[in-house]
Short mmCIF file of C-alpha atoms in Angstrom, two decimals:
data_model
loop_
_atom_site.label_atom_id
_atom_site.label_comp_id
_atom_site.label_asym_id
_atom_site.label_seq_id
_atom_site.Cartn_x
_atom_site.Cartn_y
_atom_site.Cartn_z
CA MET A 298 6.66 8.51 3.48
CA ILE A 299 8.06 9.31 6.79
CA ARG A 300 4.82 8.53 8.44
CA SER A 301 4.55 5.35 10.41
CA LEU A 302 6.97 2.65 12.11
CA LEU A 303 7.24 -1.17 11.70
CA LEU A 304 5.40 -1.82 15.04
CA SER A 305 3.15 -4.35 13.69
CA LEU A 306 6.02 -6.45 12.60
CA PHE A 307 7.32 -7.07 16.16
CA LEU A 308 3.78 -8.69 17.07
CA LEU A 309 4.02 -11.85 14.87
CA PRO A 310 6.13 -14.85 15.93
CA VAL A 311 6.37 -16.47 12.59
CA PHE A 312 5.96 -14.63 9.15
CA CYS A 313 5.82 -16.51 5.91
CA ILE A 314 7.12 -14.84 2.79
CA SER A 315 8.31 -16.19 -0.61
CA PHE A 316 10.88 -14.55 -3.04
CA VAL A 317 11.27 -14.39 -6.67
CA SER A 318 14.56 -13.92 -8.18
CA SER A 319 15.63 -12.73 -11.56
CA CYS A 320 19.08 -12.57 -12.89
CA SER A 321 18.33 -11.77 -16.67
CA ALA A 322 19.91 -8.64 -16.32
CA GLU A 323 22.95 -7.27 -14.31
CA ASN A 324 21.88 -4.91 -11.58
CA ILE A 325 23.54 -1.52 -11.83
CA LYS A 326 22.33 0.18 -8.62
CA ASN A 327 21.48 -2.27 -5.81
CA ILE A 328 19.67 -1.43 -2.50
CA SER A 329 18.45 -3.30 0.57
CA VAL A 330 14.88 -3.17 1.75
CA GLY A 331 13.99 -4.35 5.44
CA ILE A 332 10.83 -6.50 4.66
CA LEU A 333 10.70 -8.03 8.28
CA VAL A 334 12.07 -6.60 11.40
CA GLY A 335 12.44 -8.16 14.90
CA GLN A 336 11.09 -11.73 13.98
CA LYS A 337 11.50 -14.45 16.41
CA SER A 338 11.71 -16.73 13.35
CA ALA A 339 11.20 -16.73 9.48
CA ARG A 340 9.85 -18.93 6.93
CA LEU A 341 10.94 -18.42 3.26
CA GLN A 342 9.91 -20.42 0.27
CA VAL A 343 11.78 -20.81 -3.09
CA ASN A 344 10.71 -22.34 -6.48
CA CYS A 345 14.32 -22.35 -7.72
CA PRO A 346 17.33 -24.31 -6.18
CA CYS A 347 19.34 -21.75 -3.87
CA ASN A 348 22.20 -21.69 -1.49
CA VAL A 349 21.97 -20.53 2.07
CA ILE A 350 25.39 -18.97 2.84
CA SER A 351 26.90 -18.14 6.07
CA ASP A 352 30.39 -17.26 7.43
CA SER A 353 30.99 -20.88 8.03
CA LYS A 354 29.27 -22.97 5.31
CA THR A 355 26.88 -23.16 2.48
CA LEU A 356 23.68 -25.09 2.80
CA LYS A 357 21.92 -26.28 -0.64
CA ILE A 358 18.30 -25.91 -0.95
CA ASN A 359 16.19 -27.80 -3.40
CA ALA A 360 13.61 -26.13 -5.80
CA LYS A 361 9.94 -25.69 -4.30
CA ALA A 362 11.56 -26.13 -0.71
CA SER A 363 10.68 -24.10 2.63
CA ILE A 364 13.68 -22.57 4.62
CA GLU A 365 12.81 -22.33 8.24
CA ILE A 366 15.24 -19.91 9.84
CA LEU A 367 15.57 -19.51 13.75
CA PRO A 368 18.35 -17.57 15.78
CA ALA A 369 20.73 -19.61 17.47
CA ASN A 370 23.91 -19.00 19.58
CA HIS A 371 26.48 -16.99 17.38
CA GLY A 372 24.38 -18.11 14.47
CA PHE A 373 21.21 -19.71 12.95
CA GLN A 374 19.14 -22.79 12.82
CA VAL A 375 18.30 -23.46 9.23
CA ASN A 376 15.94 -26.45 8.59
CA GLY A 377 17.53 -27.80 11.70
CA THR A 378 21.07 -27.23 10.73
CA TYR A 379 23.29 -25.00 12.60
CA LEU A 380 25.25 -22.22 10.66
CA GLU A 381 27.47 -19.85 12.64
CA GLY A 382 27.56 -16.12 11.68
CA THR A 383 25.66 -12.90 12.18
CA LYS A 384 24.00 -13.05 8.72
CA LEU A 385 22.74 -15.33 6.05
CA GLU A 386 22.54 -14.80 2.48
CA ILE A 387 20.15 -16.66 0.16
CA LYS A 388 20.98 -16.74 -3.38
CA LEU A 389 19.92 -18.58 -6.60
CA ALA A 390 22.35 -21.57 -7.33
CA ASP A 391 21.87 -20.70 -11.01
CA LYS A 392 22.28 -17.02 -11.80
CA LYS A 393 20.63 -17.69 -15.45
CA ALA A 394 17.66 -19.20 -13.71
CA ALA A 395 14.24 -18.04 -14.99
CA LEU A 396 11.93 -15.98 -12.89
CA ALA A 397 10.60 -18.23 -9.98
CA THR A 398 7.06 -18.90 -9.48
CA LYS A 399 5.10 -17.07 -6.77
CA VAL A 400 4.81 -18.90 -3.73
CA GLY A 401 3.21 -17.99 -0.27
CA GLU A 402 1.73 -14.50 0.90
CA LYS A 403 4.33 -12.20 -0.74
CA SER A 404 6.71 -12.38 -3.64
CA TYR A 405 10.05 -10.19 -4.09
CA ARG A 406 12.61 -10.09 -6.91
CA GLY A 407 16.30 -10.18 -5.94
CA ASN A 408 17.99 -12.16 -3.26
CA MET A 409 17.47 -12.19 0.52
CA GLN A 410 19.61 -11.50 3.33
CA ILE A 411 19.03 -12.54 7.12
CA PHE A 412 20.53 -10.71 10.07
CA GLN A 413 20.29 -11.64 13.54
CA LYS A 414 20.25 -8.98 16.12
CA LYS A 415 19.60 -9.64 19.83
CA ASP A 416 17.99 -12.94 19.24
CA ARG A 417 15.53 -11.46 16.48
CA LEU A 418 15.66 -11.74 12.97
CA ASN A 419 15.66 -9.06 10.26
CA VAL A 420 14.72 -10.10 6.74
CA ILE A 421 16.19 -7.91 4.14
CA ASN A 422 15.58 -7.97 0.32
CA LEU A 423 18.48 -7.32 -1.94
CA ILE A 424 17.29 -5.67 -5.22
CA SER A 425 18.21 -3.28 -8.07
CA ALA A 426 16.78 0.24 -7.40
CA GLU A 427 14.71 -0.14 -10.92
CA ASP A 428 13.16 -3.46 -9.58
CA TYR A 429 12.47 -2.12 -6.29
CA LEU A 430 10.53 0.83 -8.01
CA ARG A 431 8.14 -1.60 -9.62
CA GLY A 432 6.93 -2.62 -6.12
CA VAL A 433 6.78 1.12 -4.97
CA VAL A 434 5.28 3.55 -7.56
CA SER A 435 1.78 1.95 -7.69
CA LYS A 436 1.54 1.86 -4.09
CA GLU A 437 2.51 5.55 -3.65
CA MET A 438 0.40 7.06 -6.46
CA PRO A 439 -2.61 5.32 -8.53
CA GLN A 440 -1.42 3.79 -11.59
CA SER A 441 -4.40 5.39 -13.26
CA TRP A 442 -3.02 8.93 -12.85
CA HIS A 443 -1.62 11.00 -15.80
CA ALA A 444 1.82 9.32 -17.07
CA GLU A 445 3.64 12.66 -16.34
CA ALA A 446 2.61 12.72 -12.76
CA LEU A 447 3.67 8.92 -12.29
CA LYS A 448 7.11 9.86 -14.11
CA ALA A 449 7.51 12.57 -11.47
CA GLN A 450 6.60 10.26 -8.75
CA THR A 451 9.03 7.69 -9.98
CA VAL A 452 11.93 10.18 -9.99
CA ALA A 453 11.03 11.39 -6.61
CA ALA A 454 10.98 7.83 -5.24
CA ARG A 455 14.24 6.70 -7.02
CA SER A 456 15.90 9.80 -5.54
CA PHE A 457 14.75 9.17 -1.94
CA VAL A 458 15.89 5.59 -2.01
CA LEU A 459 19.26 6.34 -3.56
CA TYR A 460 19.72 9.32 -1.21
CA SER A 461 19.15 7.03 1.74
CA LYS A 462 21.69 4.29 0.33
CA GLU A 463 24.17 7.12 -0.15
CA THR A 464 23.67 8.78 3.20
CA GLY A 465 22.70 5.84 5.44
CA HIS A 466 19.79 7.61 6.72
CA PRO A 467 17.38 6.34 8.27
CA HIS A 468 17.99 2.61 8.69
CA SER A 469 21.65 1.81 7.93
CA SER A 470 22.23 0.82 11.87
CA GLU A 471 19.52 -1.89 11.20
CA GLY A 472 21.38 -3.32 8.20
CA TYR A 473 19.42 -2.07 5.34
CA ASP A 474 18.75 1.31 3.36
CA VAL A 475 14.98 1.56 3.56
CA CYS A 476 11.94 -0.08 5.06
CA ALA A 477 9.10 -1.54 3.17
CA THR A 478 6.48 0.71 5.01
CA SER A 479 5.18 4.32 4.68
CA HIS A 480 7.94 5.34 6.99
CA CYS A 481 10.11 5.31 4.06
CA GLN A 482 8.01 4.31 0.95
CA VAL A 483 5.46 1.58 0.83
CA TYR A 484 7.08 -1.50 -1.03
CA ASP A 485 4.91 -4.39 -1.94
CA GLY A 486 7.11 -6.50 -4.11
CA ILE A 487 5.70 -8.11 -7.29
CA ALA A 488 2.31 -7.69 -5.98
CA GLY A 489 2.85 -3.83 -6.45
CA GLU A 490 4.06 -4.11 -10.22
CA ARG A 491 1.54 -2.73 -12.82
CA PRO A 492 2.18 -2.35 -16.46
CA GLU A 493 1.42 1.58 -16.24
CA THR A 494 4.07 2.04 -13.64
CA ASP A 495 6.55 -0.20 -15.36
CA ALA A 496 6.36 1.95 -18.43
CA VAL A 497 7.32 4.99 -16.47
CA ILE A 498 9.99 3.41 -14.54
CA LYS A 499 11.65 2.22 -17.79
CA ALA A 500 10.92 5.65 -19.35
CA THR A 501 12.82 7.34 -16.48
CA ALA A 502 15.48 4.64 -15.68
CA GLY A 503 18.37 6.15 -13.74
CA GLU A 504 16.89 9.63 -13.45
CA VAL A 505 17.27 11.54 -10.02
CA ILE A 506 16.78 14.94 -8.52
CA TYR A 507 20.25 16.21 -8.59
CA GLY A 508 21.89 19.24 -7.05
CA ASN A 509 25.28 20.29 -5.72
CA GLY A 510 26.97 17.35 -7.24
CA LYS A 511 24.71 14.57 -5.40
CA VAL A 512 21.42 12.85 -5.42
CA LEU A 513 18.94 14.97 -3.21
CA PHE A 514 16.48 14.00 -0.46
CA ALA A 515 13.05 14.08 -2.23
CA PRO A 516 10.15 14.03 0.05
CA PHE A 517 6.57 13.91 -1.18
CA HIS A 518 3.05 14.12 0.20
CA SER A 519 -0.61 13.72 -0.72
CA ASP A 520 -1.83 17.31 -1.05
CA SER A 521 -0.38 20.56 -0.01
CA GLY A 522 -3.71 22.51 0.33
CA GLY A 523 -2.64 25.12 -1.96
CA MET A 524 1.09 25.81 -0.96
CA THR A 525 4.00 23.49 -0.14
CA GLU A 526 6.23 24.04 2.80
CA SER A 527 9.89 24.71 3.66
CA ASN A 528 11.98 21.99 4.91
CA GLU A 529 13.24 24.20 7.74
CA SER A 530 9.61 24.95 8.90
CA VAL A 531 8.78 21.10 9.20
CA TRP A 532 11.97 19.33 10.00
CA GLY A 533 14.50 22.19 11.14
CA SER A 534 17.35 22.17 8.52
CA LYS A 535 17.25 24.69 5.61
CA LEU A 536 17.63 23.11 2.18
CA PHE A 537 18.06 25.50 -0.68
CA TYR A 538 15.69 23.36 -2.91
CA LEU A 539 13.00 22.56 -0.38
CA GLN A 540 11.05 25.96 -0.19
CA PRO A 541 7.37 26.97 -0.59
CA ALA A 542 5.82 26.41 -3.91
CA GLU A 543 2.49 27.55 -5.14
CA GLU A 544 -0.27 25.17 -6.61
CA LEU A 545 -2.59 25.66 -9.49
CA ARG A 546 -5.41 25.79 -7.09
CA LYS A 547 -5.68 26.92 -3.16
CA GLY A 548 -7.87 25.38 -0.57
CA THR A 549 -7.58 21.99 -1.88
CA GLN A 550 -9.14 18.81 -0.05
CA PRO A 551 -11.01 20.75 2.65
CA TRP A 552 -11.68 18.97 6.00
CA THR A 553 -13.21 19.67 9.21
CA VAL A 554 -12.67 18.24 12.82
CA THR A 555 -14.68 18.94 15.78
CA ALA A 556 -12.95 18.00 19.24
CA ASP A 557 -13.03 18.56 23.10
CA VAL A 558 -9.53 19.40 23.87
CA GLN A 559 -9.83 20.30 27.77
CA SER A 560 -8.54 17.24 29.18
CA LYS A 561 -5.58 17.20 26.60
CA LEU A 562 -4.61 20.85 27.52
CA GLY A 563 -5.02 20.94 31.23
CA ILE A 564 -6.16 24.70 31.51
CA GLY A 565 -9.77 24.07 32.17
CA ALA A 566 -12.51 25.10 30.01
CA ILE A 567 -11.20 27.01 26.81
CA LYS A 568 -12.35 30.43 26.80
CA LYS A 569 -10.19 31.93 23.82
CA ILE A 570 -8.02 30.85 21.10
CA GLU A 571 -5.22 33.07 19.77
CA LEU A 572 -4.35 32.38 16.27
CA SER A 573 -3.76 34.57 13.20
CA PRO A 574 -6.70 33.88 10.44
CA LEU A 575 -5.58 31.54 7.84
CA SER A 576 -4.35 33.05 4.40
CA ILE A 577 -2.80 30.48 2.10
CA GLY A 578 0.59 31.67 0.97
CA LYS A 579 0.77 34.29 3.73
CA GLY A 580 2.79 33.93 6.84
CA ALA A 581 2.29 35.52 10.21
CA LYS A 582 4.08 35.41 13.57
CA ASP A 583 2.27 32.11 14.41
CA ARG A 584 2.43 30.93 10.81
CA THR A 585 4.80 29.85 8.51
CA ALA A 586 5.14 31.49 4.92
CA SER A 587 2.80 29.00 3.30
CA GLY A 588 0.10 29.71 6.14
CA ARG A 589 0.79 26.66 8.10
CA VAL A 590 0.25 26.69 11.90
CA LYS A 591 3.68 27.31 14.01
CA SER A 592 1.94 27.91 17.27
CA ILE A 593 -1.43 28.22 18.96
CA VAL A 594 -2.25 30.05 22.36
CA PHE A 595 -5.18 28.54 24.33
CA VAL A 596 -6.75 30.62 27.19
CA GLY A 597 -8.63 28.75 29.64
CA ASN A 598 -10.23 29.36 33.06
CA LYS A 599 -7.27 27.85 34.71
CA GLY A 600 -4.42 29.11 32.59
CA ARG A 601 -3.13 29.59 29.11
CA LYS A 602 -0.92 27.13 26.95
CA VAL A 603 1.00 27.49 23.95
CA VAL A 604 1.02 24.41 21.48
CA SER A 605 2.96 24.05 18.31
CA GLY A 606 1.14 23.32 15.16
CA GLY A 607 2.74 19.93 14.80
CA ASN A 608 2.01 18.65 18.26
CA PHE A 609 -1.66 19.83 17.85
CA ARG A 610 -1.91 17.88 14.69
CA SER A 611 -0.51 14.82 16.54
CA MET A 612 -2.93 15.48 19.36
CA LEU A 613 -5.99 15.40 17.16
CA GLY A 614 -4.74 13.12 14.26
CA LEU A 615 -5.05 16.01 11.67
CA LYS A 616 -4.42 15.65 8.23
CA SER A 617 -2.14 18.67 7.94
CA THR A 618 -1.03 21.88 9.89
CA LEU A 619 -2.91 24.08 7.09
CA PHE A 620 -6.09 25.01 9.29
CA ASP A 621 -7.89 27.58 11.04
CA LEU A 622 -9.53 27.17 14.64
CA LYS A 623 -12.67 28.58 16.28
CA LEU A 624 -14.62 27.68 19.41
CA VAL A 625 -17.94 25.97 19.09
CA LYS A 626 -19.92 25.57 22.07
CA GLY A 627 -16.85 24.85 24.17
CA LYS A 628 -15.31 22.60 21.70
CA VAL A 629 -12.63 23.58 19.12
CA GLN A 630 -13.45 23.21 15.54
CA VAL A 631 -10.56 22.75 13.11
CA ASN A 632 -11.08 23.77 9.46
CA GLY A 633 -8.11 22.64 7.29
CA TYR A 634 -6.94 21.99 3.90
CA GLY A 635 -4.55 19.40 2.10
CA SER A 636 -2.98 16.16 3.56
CA GLY A 637 0.55 15.40 4.84
CA HIS A 638 3.60 17.36 5.90
CA GLY A 639 3.86 19.57 2.98
CA VAL A 640 7.37 19.50 2.18
CA GLY A 641 8.63 18.74 -1.48
CA MET A 642 6.11 17.33 -4.13
CA SER A 643 2.55 17.21 -3.68
CA GLN A 644 1.05 14.24 -5.52
CA TYR A 645 -2.18 15.74 -6.18
CA GLY A 646 -0.70 19.03 -7.24
CA ALA A 647 1.70 16.92 -9.68
CA LYS A 648 -1.46 15.46 -11.09
CA ALA A 649 -2.99 18.74 -11.75
CA PHE A 650 0.18 20.19 -13.26
CA ALA A 651 0.33 16.97 -15.52
CA GLU A 652 -3.21 17.39 -16.50
CA LYS A 653 -2.61 21.04 -17.57
CA GLY A 654 0.27 19.94 -19.82
CA TYR A 655 3.47 19.97 -17.72
CA ASP A 656 5.93 17.20 -18.24
CA TYR A 657 7.57 15.42 -15.30
CA ARG A 658 10.73 17.44 -15.41
CA LYS A 659 8.82 20.73 -15.28
CA ILE A 660 6.73 19.49 -12.41
CA LEU A 661 9.83 18.27 -10.23
CA GLU A 662 11.55 21.66 -10.97
CA HIS A 663 8.49 23.31 -9.67
CA TYR A 664 8.47 21.45 -6.34
CA PHE A 665 12.33 21.28 -6.09
CA LYS A 666 14.00 24.58 -6.63
CA ASN A 667 17.31 25.07 -8.52
CA VAL A 668 17.82 21.36 -9.26
CA VAL A 669 18.13 19.34 -12.34
CA VAL A 670 16.71 15.90 -13.38
CA GLN A 671 19.54 14.00 -14.23
CA LYS A 672 20.34 10.32 -15.39
CA ILE A 673 23.11 9.06 -13.24
CA TYR A 674 23.34 5.49 -14.80
#
């Protein structure tokens, strides 16, 4: 999560999706997910009769029909019919209709909403938080992992999306709560649903990470390398519950990268690197409390340059900022551990704790300090 943007979605002139609606139970918590953003046109396919609703009128669509949508002046062209307004809602005509059959490339539960913005279309899935999680959890953590780790992942993912809904961050200006990519959380609709993850979603229904009377931002990452990081060290703001937490093992997921950084730094041939040796869980003037790199001094034959750990990670596409550096025949060898930003819950760490016998509440309370896991609906 908080990794990549929706760049690829702007490249396709037409994108075909289908959606599946279930009205068997009333949604208690509803969210909006940006499925497609910045499209020149959109094609949706439905298996149940539905209504396309605009500010001016309602267009009835038969079962097993395609809906072709184009932006128009102050409105939309829907299957050749002009509908005035800035948004469309696509809803089942019969709220008691059975689950529709999958059609097309992707299928989604819930209803759909289409926004027009600068002659482009945003396609948004309106869905309950619990049904949304059914398309998320297996995409963020393997469904074969221990059930307690999956429960921890589910509660963190639910907290993240409800926090986003409550605060309007990061996509409210675009008309939805979260996107469907790893920038927020990977959401694959019905294709992401698995019996194993459905079971843990049901077992933890409505539970979130809670503190100071509200749902909390709950980031997670793949592997901390041995110790997680504070929010302040990575994203600048100090949050009482996002502080470094030790793992069962240190030096996990080791990796090595060797690169020629001379042209990137612009200080000539690299002669010396000034960086304190890595000791996981021990800070220094140029390292955070967990041992991650804050800054590096490179000395070349044409000058010296200070580079932040985050910028160096981006420069070389490194897995994390938990690394050591050394010069090898004029090139920089990076020896690191872990994968991801390091804040919040380590997924591989949660797996290790689950296999050791921790339940999901204890796992979450290890990574998120001074919080409670609370059922809010």
